[in-house]
Short mmCIF file of C-alpha atoms and ligand atoms in Angstrom, two decimals:
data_model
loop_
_atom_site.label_atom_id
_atom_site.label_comp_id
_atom_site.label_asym_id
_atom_site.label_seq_id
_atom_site.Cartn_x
_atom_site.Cartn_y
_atom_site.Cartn_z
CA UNK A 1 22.32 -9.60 28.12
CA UNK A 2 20.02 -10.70 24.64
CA UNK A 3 20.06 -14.11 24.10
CA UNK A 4 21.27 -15.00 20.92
CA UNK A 5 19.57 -14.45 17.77
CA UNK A 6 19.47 -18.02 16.11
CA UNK A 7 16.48 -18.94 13.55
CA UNK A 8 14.01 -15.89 12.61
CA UNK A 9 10.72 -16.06 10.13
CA UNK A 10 9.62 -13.79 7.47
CA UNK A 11 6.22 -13.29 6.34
CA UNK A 12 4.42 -11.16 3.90
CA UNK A 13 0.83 -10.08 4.55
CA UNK A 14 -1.92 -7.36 3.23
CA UNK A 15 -2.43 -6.45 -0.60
CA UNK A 16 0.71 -6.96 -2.10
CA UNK A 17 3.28 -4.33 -3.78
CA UNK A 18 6.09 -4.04 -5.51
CA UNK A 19 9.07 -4.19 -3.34
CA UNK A 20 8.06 -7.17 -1.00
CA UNK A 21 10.87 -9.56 -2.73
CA UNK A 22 13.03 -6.75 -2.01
CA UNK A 23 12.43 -6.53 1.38
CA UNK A 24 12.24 -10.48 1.74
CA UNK A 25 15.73 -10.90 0.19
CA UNK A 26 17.48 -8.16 2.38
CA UNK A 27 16.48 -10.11 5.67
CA UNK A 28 17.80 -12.87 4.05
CA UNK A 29 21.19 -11.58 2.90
CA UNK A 30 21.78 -9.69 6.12
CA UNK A 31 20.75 -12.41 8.63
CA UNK A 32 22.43 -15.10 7.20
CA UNK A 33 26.40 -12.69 7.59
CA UNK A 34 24.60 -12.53 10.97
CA UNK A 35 24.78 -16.14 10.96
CA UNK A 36 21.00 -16.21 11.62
CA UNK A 37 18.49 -18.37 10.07
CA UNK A 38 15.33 -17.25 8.07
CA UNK A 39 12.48 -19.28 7.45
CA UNK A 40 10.11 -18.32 4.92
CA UNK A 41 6.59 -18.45 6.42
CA UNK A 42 4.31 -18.71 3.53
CA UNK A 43 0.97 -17.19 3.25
CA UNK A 44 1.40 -14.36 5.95
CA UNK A 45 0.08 -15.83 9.57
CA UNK A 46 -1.22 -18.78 7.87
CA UNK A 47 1.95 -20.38 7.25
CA UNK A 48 2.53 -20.77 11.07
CA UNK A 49 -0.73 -22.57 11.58
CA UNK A 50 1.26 -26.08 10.19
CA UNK A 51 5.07 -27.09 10.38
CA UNK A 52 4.59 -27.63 6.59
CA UNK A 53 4.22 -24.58 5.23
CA UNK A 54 7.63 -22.92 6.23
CA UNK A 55 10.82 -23.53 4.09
CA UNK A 56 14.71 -21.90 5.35
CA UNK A 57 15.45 -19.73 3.05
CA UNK A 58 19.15 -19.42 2.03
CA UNK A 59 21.17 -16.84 0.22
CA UNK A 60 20.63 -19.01 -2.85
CA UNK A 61 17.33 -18.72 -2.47
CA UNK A 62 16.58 -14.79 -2.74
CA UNK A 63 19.22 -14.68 -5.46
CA UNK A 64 17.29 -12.73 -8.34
CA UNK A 65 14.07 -12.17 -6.94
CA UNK A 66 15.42 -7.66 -6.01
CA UNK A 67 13.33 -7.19 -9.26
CA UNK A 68 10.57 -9.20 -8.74
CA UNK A 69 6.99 -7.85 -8.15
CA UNK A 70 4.50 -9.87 -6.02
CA UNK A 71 5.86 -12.25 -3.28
CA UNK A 72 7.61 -15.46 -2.85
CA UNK A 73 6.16 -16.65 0.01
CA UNK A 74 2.60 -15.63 -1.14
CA UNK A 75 0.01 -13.41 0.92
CA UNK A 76 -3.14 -13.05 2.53
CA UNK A 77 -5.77 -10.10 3.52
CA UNK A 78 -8.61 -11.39 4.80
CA UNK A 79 -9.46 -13.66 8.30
CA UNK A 80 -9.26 -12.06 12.11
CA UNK A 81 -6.98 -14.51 13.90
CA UNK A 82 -8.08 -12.92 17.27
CA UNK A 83 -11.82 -14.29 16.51
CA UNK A 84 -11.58 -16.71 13.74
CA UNK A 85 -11.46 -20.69 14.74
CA UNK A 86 -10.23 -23.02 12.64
CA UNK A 87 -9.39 -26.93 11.95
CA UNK A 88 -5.83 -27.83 12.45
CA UNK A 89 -4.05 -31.42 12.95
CA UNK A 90 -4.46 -31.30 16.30
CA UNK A 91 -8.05 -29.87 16.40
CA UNK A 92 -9.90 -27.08 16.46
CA UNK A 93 -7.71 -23.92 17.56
CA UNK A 94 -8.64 -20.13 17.73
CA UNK A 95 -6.21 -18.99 14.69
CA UNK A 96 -3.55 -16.43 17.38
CA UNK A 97 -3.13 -19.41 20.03
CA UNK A 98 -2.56 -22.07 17.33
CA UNK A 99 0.17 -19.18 15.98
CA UNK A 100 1.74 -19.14 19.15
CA UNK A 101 1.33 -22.48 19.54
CA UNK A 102 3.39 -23.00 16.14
CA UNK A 103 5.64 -20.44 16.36
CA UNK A 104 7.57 -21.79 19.93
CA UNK A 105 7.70 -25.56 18.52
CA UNK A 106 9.47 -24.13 15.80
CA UNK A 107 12.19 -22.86 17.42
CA UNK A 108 11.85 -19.20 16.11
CA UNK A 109 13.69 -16.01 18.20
CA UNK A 110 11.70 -13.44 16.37
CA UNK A 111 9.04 -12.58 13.06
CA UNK A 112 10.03 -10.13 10.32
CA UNK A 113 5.92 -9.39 9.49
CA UNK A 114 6.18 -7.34 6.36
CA UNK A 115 2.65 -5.50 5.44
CA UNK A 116 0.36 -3.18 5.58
CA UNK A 117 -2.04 -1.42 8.61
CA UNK A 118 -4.06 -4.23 8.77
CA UNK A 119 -0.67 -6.89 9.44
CA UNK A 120 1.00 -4.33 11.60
CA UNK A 121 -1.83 -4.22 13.66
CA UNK A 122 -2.15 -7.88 13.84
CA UNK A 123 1.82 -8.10 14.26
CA UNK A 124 0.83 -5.78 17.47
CA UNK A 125 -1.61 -7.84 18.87
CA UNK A 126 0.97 -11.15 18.65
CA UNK A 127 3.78 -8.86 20.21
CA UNK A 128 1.11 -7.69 23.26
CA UNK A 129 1.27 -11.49 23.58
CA UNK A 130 4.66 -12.26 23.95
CA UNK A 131 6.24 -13.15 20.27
CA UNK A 132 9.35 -10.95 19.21
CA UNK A 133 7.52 -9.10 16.18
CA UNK A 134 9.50 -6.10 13.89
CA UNK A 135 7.09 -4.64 11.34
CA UNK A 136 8.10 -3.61 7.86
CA UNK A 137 5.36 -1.08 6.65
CA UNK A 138 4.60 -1.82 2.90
CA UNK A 139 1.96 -0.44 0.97
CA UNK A 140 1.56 1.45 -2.31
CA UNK A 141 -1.17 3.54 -0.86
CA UNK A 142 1.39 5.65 1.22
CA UNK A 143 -0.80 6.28 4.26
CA UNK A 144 1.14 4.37 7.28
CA UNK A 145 1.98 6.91 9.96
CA UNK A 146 4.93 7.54 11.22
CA UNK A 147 7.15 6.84 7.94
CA UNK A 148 7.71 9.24 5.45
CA UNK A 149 6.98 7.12 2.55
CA UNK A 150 6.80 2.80 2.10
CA UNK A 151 8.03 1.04 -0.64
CA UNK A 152 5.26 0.32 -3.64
CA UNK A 153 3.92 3.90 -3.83
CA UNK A 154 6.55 4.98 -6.41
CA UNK A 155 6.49 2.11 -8.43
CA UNK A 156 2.34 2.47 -8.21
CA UNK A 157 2.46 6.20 -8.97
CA UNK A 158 5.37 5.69 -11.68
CA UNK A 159 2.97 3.15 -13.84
CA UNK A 160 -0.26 5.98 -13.30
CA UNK A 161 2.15 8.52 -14.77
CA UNK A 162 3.02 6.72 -17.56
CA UNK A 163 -0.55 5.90 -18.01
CA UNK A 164 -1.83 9.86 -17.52
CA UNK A 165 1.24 10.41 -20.73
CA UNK A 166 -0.64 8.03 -23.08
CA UNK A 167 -3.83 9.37 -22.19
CA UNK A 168 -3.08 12.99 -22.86
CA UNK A 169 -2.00 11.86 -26.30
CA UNK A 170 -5.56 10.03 -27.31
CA UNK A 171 -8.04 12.71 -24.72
CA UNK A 172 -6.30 15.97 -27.16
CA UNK A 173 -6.68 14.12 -30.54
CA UNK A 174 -10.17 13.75 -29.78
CA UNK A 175 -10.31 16.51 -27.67
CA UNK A 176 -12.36 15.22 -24.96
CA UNK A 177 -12.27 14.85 -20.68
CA UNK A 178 -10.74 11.90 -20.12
CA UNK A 179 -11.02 10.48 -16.58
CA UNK A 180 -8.80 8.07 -14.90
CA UNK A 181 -9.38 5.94 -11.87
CA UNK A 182 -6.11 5.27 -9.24
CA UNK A 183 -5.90 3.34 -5.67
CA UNK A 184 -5.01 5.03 -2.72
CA UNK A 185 -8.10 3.72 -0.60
CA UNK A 186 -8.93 6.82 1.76
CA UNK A 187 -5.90 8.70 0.82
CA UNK A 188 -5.22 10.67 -1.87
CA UNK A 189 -1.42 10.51 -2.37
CA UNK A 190 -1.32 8.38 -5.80
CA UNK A 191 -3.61 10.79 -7.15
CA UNK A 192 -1.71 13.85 -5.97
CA UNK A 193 1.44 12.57 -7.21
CA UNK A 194 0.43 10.80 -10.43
CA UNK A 195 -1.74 13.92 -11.63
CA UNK A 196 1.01 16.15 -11.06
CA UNK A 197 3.83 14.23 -12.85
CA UNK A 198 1.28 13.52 -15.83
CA UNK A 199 0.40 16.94 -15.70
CA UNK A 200 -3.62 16.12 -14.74
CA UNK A 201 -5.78 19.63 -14.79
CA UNK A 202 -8.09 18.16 -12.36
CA UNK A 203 -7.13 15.82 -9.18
CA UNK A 204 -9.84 14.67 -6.81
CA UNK A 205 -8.87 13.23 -3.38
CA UNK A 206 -10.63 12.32 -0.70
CA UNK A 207 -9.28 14.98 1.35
CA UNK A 208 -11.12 17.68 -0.48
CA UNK A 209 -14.75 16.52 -1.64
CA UNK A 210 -15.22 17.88 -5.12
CA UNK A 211 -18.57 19.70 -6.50
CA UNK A 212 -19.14 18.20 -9.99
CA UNK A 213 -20.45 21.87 -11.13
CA UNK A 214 -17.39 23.81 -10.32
CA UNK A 215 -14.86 21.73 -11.50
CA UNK A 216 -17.08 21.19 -15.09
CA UNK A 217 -16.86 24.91 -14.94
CA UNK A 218 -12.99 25.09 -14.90
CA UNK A 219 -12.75 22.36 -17.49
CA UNK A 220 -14.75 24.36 -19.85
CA UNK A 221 -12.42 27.04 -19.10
CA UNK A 222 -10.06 25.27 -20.89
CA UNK A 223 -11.73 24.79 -24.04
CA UNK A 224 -11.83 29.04 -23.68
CA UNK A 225 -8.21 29.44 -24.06
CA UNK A 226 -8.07 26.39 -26.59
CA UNK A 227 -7.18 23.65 -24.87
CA UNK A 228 -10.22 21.69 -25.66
CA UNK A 229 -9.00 18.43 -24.15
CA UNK A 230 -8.74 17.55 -19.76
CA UNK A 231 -7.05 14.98 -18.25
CA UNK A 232 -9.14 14.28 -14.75
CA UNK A 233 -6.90 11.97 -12.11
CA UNK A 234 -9.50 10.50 -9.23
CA UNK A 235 -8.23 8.66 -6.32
CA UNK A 236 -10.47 5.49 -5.86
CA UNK A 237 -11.69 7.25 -2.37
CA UNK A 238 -12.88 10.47 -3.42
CA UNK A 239 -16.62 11.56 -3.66
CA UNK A 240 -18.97 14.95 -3.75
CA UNK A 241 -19.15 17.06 -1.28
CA UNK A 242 -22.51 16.01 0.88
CA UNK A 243 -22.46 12.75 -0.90
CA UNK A 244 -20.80 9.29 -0.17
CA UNK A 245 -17.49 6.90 -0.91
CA UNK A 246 -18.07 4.59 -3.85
CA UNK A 247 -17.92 0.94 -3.35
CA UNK A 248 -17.99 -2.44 -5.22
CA UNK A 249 -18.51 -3.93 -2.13
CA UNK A 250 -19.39 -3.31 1.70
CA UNK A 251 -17.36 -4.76 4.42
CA UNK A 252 -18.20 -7.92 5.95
CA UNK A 253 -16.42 -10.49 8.65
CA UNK A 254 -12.87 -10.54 8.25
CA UNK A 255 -13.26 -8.42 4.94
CA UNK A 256 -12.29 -5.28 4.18
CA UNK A 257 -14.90 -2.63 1.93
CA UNK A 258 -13.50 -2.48 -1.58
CA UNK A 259 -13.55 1.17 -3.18
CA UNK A 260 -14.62 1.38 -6.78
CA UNK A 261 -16.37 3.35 -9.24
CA UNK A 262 -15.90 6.57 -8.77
CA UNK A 263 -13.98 7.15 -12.16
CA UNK A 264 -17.36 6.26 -14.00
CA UNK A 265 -19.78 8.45 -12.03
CA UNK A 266 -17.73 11.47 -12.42
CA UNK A 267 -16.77 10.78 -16.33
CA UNK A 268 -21.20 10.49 -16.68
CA UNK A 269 -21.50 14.17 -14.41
CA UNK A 270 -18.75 15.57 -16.31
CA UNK A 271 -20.13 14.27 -19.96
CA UNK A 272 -24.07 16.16 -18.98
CA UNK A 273 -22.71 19.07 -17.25
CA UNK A 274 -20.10 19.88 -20.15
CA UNK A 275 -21.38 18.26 -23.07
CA UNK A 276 -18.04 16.99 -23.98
CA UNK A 277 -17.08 13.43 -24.99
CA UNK A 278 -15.63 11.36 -21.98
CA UNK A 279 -14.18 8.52 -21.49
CA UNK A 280 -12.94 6.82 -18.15
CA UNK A 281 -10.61 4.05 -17.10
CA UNK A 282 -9.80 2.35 -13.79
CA UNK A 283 -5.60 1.39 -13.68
CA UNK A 284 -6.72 -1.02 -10.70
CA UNK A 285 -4.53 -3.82 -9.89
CA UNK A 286 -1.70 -2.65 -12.72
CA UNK A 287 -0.69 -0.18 -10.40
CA UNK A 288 0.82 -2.91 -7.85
CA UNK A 289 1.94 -5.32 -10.67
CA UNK A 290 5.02 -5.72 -12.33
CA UNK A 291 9.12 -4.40 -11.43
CA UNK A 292 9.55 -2.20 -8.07
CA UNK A 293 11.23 1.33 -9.24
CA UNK A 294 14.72 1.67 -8.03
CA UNK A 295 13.89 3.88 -5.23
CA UNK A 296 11.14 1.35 -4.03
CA UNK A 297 13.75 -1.46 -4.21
CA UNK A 298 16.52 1.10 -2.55
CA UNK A 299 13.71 1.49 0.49
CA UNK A 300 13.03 -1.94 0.17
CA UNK A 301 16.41 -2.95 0.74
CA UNK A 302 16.99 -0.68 3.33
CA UNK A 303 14.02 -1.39 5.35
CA UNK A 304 15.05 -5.27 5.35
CA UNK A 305 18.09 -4.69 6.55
CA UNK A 306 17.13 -2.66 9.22
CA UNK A 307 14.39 -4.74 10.82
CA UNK A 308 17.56 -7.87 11.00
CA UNK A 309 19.72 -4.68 12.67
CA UNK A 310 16.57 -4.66 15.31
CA UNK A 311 15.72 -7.87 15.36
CA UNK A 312 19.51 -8.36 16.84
CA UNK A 313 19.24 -5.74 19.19
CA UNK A 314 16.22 -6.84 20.85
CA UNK A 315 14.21 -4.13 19.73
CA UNK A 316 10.64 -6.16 19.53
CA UNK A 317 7.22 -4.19 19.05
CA UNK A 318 8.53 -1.67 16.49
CA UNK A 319 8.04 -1.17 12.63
CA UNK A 320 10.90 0.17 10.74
CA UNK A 321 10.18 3.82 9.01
CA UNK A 322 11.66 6.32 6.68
CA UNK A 323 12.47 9.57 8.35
CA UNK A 324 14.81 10.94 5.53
CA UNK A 325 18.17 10.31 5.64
CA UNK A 326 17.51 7.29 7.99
CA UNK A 327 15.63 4.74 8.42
CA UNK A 328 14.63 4.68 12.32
CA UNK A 329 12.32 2.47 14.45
CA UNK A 330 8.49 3.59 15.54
CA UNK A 331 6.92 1.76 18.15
CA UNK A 332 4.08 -0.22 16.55
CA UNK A 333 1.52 0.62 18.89
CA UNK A 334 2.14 4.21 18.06
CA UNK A 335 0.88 3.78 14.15
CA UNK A 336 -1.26 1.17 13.84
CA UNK A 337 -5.31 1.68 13.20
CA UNK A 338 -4.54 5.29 11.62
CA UNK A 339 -3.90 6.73 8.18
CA UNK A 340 -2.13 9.06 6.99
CA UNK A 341 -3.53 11.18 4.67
CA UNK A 342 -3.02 14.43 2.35
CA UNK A 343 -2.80 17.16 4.69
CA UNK A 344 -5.08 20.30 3.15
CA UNK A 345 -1.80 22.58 4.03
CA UNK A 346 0.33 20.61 2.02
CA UNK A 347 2.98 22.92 0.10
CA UNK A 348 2.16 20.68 -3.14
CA UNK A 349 -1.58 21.09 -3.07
CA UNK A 350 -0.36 25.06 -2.94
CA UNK A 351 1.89 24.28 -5.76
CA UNK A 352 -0.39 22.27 -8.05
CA UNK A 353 -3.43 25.40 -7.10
CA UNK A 354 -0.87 27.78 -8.50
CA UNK A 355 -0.32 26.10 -11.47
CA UNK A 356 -3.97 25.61 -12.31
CA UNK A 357 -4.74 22.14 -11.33
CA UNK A 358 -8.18 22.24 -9.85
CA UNK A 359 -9.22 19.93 -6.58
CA UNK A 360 -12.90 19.97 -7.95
CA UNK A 361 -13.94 22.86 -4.82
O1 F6P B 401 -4.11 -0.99 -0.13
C1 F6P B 401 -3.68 -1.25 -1.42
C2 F6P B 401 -4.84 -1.36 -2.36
O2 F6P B 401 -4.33 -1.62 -3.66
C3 F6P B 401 -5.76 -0.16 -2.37
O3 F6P B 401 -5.24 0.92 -3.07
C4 F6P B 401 -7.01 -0.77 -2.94
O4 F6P B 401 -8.18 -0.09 -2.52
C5 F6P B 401 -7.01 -2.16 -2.38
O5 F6P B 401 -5.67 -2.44 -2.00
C6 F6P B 401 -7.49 -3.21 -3.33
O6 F6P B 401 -7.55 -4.42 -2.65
P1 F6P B 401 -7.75 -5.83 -3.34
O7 F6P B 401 -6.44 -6.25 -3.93
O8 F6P B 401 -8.19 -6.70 -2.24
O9 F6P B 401 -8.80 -5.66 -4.43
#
């Protein structure tokens, strides 16, 4: 028999995308008719490192926050609470045992830990060690196994679009290459998606290393049949075939590499090898600002109320997932520390080749 399902916590943690408030308000709505109550735990783990930093969060609460980007109860990406020590009121603690520590004096049943790889695989770690954990996979980079897609990457890819549109506009009135920079880290979804809803004629992922001389060639192809302008779509994590990923900044403790730069180096190859004006731009952070799309906030909403459905059945360890029409439970230990990426037999890379879109081969 499950003992009763009293007081649960939500947290938010990873990058942030739109949909999160979504998510947050669904747990909130479905646990309280549950007669279950939520605490908001604010800054992802942190917030469980003092009894200050929690607050109950009530139907009231959520109330007109479905359309909100960003997070209520704020977020963090950085720290390893398996290594890092740190100063609390009661001394120094290493950051997981003062988290246990925290989490039993505060009377919780269970965590709702909504983020990314990196927070699911934390979430893991605290579930190995005993606290109740359901994962809610969020990220607009769309590369978490084991779900079909996560709320944020259609918001992220619907912005892109709409900036790929106003670029076509300026890049054929002055009929040059213009090149435009999206996230995606080491997966080339946003890309894919974005370039072939704003109609890109070149998309370079990370999946399929591009030679700068070959895709200059089919650019200037173009011109040839007189369409003397190119829209080129790369994902943040793409690079040359024999060369290397571009980066504003290497990984150190407890951070995370951040990719960059790639946009720039490809519109400065393209500009020599064609001799064409270009022009780049890097979307960057817009693409995880602002409203969640209605499908993100339908996914959203149905991801929060499924990890309260598991929560109450005792189903501890797992991450809810898409898997068109439902939305089912994976066990965490089966996705975490992987990525899904673009697989090179994808029917839409065959679709987009058809077309004409080139990968840069
Ligand atoms: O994972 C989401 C993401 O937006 C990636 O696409 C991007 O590489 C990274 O986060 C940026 O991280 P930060 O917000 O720390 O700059």
């Amino acid at each position: 028999v499950l003992a009763p399902i009293k007081r649960i916590g939500v947290l938010t943690g990873g990058g942030d995308a739109p949909g999160l408030n979504a998510v947050i308000r669904a747990v909130v709505k479905t646990a309280s008719n549950s007669n279950i109550e939520v605490l908001g735990i604010t800054d992802s783990f942190d917030g469980l490192l003092e009894n200050n930093r929690c607050r109950v969060l009530t139907p009231r609460d959520v109330t007109g926050i479905l359309r909100l980007g960003g997070t209520i109860l704020g977020t963090v990406n950085t720290g390893n609470p398996f290594e890092d020590e740190i100063e609390t009121s009661e001394g120094r603690k290493v950051y997981a045992d003062r988290v246990i520590e925290m989490y039993r004096k505060m009377g919780l049943d269970a965590i709702v830990a909504i983020g990314g790889d990196g927070t699911l695989a934390i979430a893991q770690q605290f579930s190995k060690r005993g606290i109740p954990i359901v994962g809610v996979p969020k990220t607009i980079d769309n590369d978490i196994v084991g779900t079909t897609s996560c709320f944020g990457f259609d918001t992220a890819v619907a912005f892109a679009t709409d900036a790929i549109d106003r670029l076509h506009t300026t890049a054929e009135a002055h009929r040059r290459i213009m090149v435009v920079e999206v996230m995606g880290r080491y997966a080339g979804w946003i890309a894919l998606h974005a370039g072939l809803a704003g109609g890109a004629d070149a998309i370079l992922i990370p999946e399929i290393p591009f030679d700068i001389c070959s895709l200059a060639e089919r650019l200037l192809e173009r011109d040839r049949w007189g369409a003397k302008f190119s829209i080129v779509v790369v994902a943040e994590g793409a690079y040359p075939k024999g060369g290397h990923l571009s980066l504003i900044e290497g990984a150190t403790a407890g951070h995370v590499e951040r990719l960059g730069g790639i946009g720039a180096r490809v519109c400065e190859a393209l500009a020599k090898e064609t001799r064409k004006e270009t022009r780049s731009v890097v979307l960057g952070h817009l693409q995880r600002g602002g409203a969640p799309t209605s499908f993100d906030r339908v996914l959203a909403t149905r991801f929060g109320g499924k990890a309260v459905e598991l929560v109450k059945r005792g189903e501890f360890g797992t991450m809810v997932a898409s898997a068109p029409p439902d939305i089912v439970a994976r066990r965490l230990e089966d996705v975490v520390g992987k990525t899904k990426t673009v697989p090179l037999d994808l029917d839409l890379l065959h679709t987009a080749r058809s077309l004409g879109v080139t990968f840069g081969e």
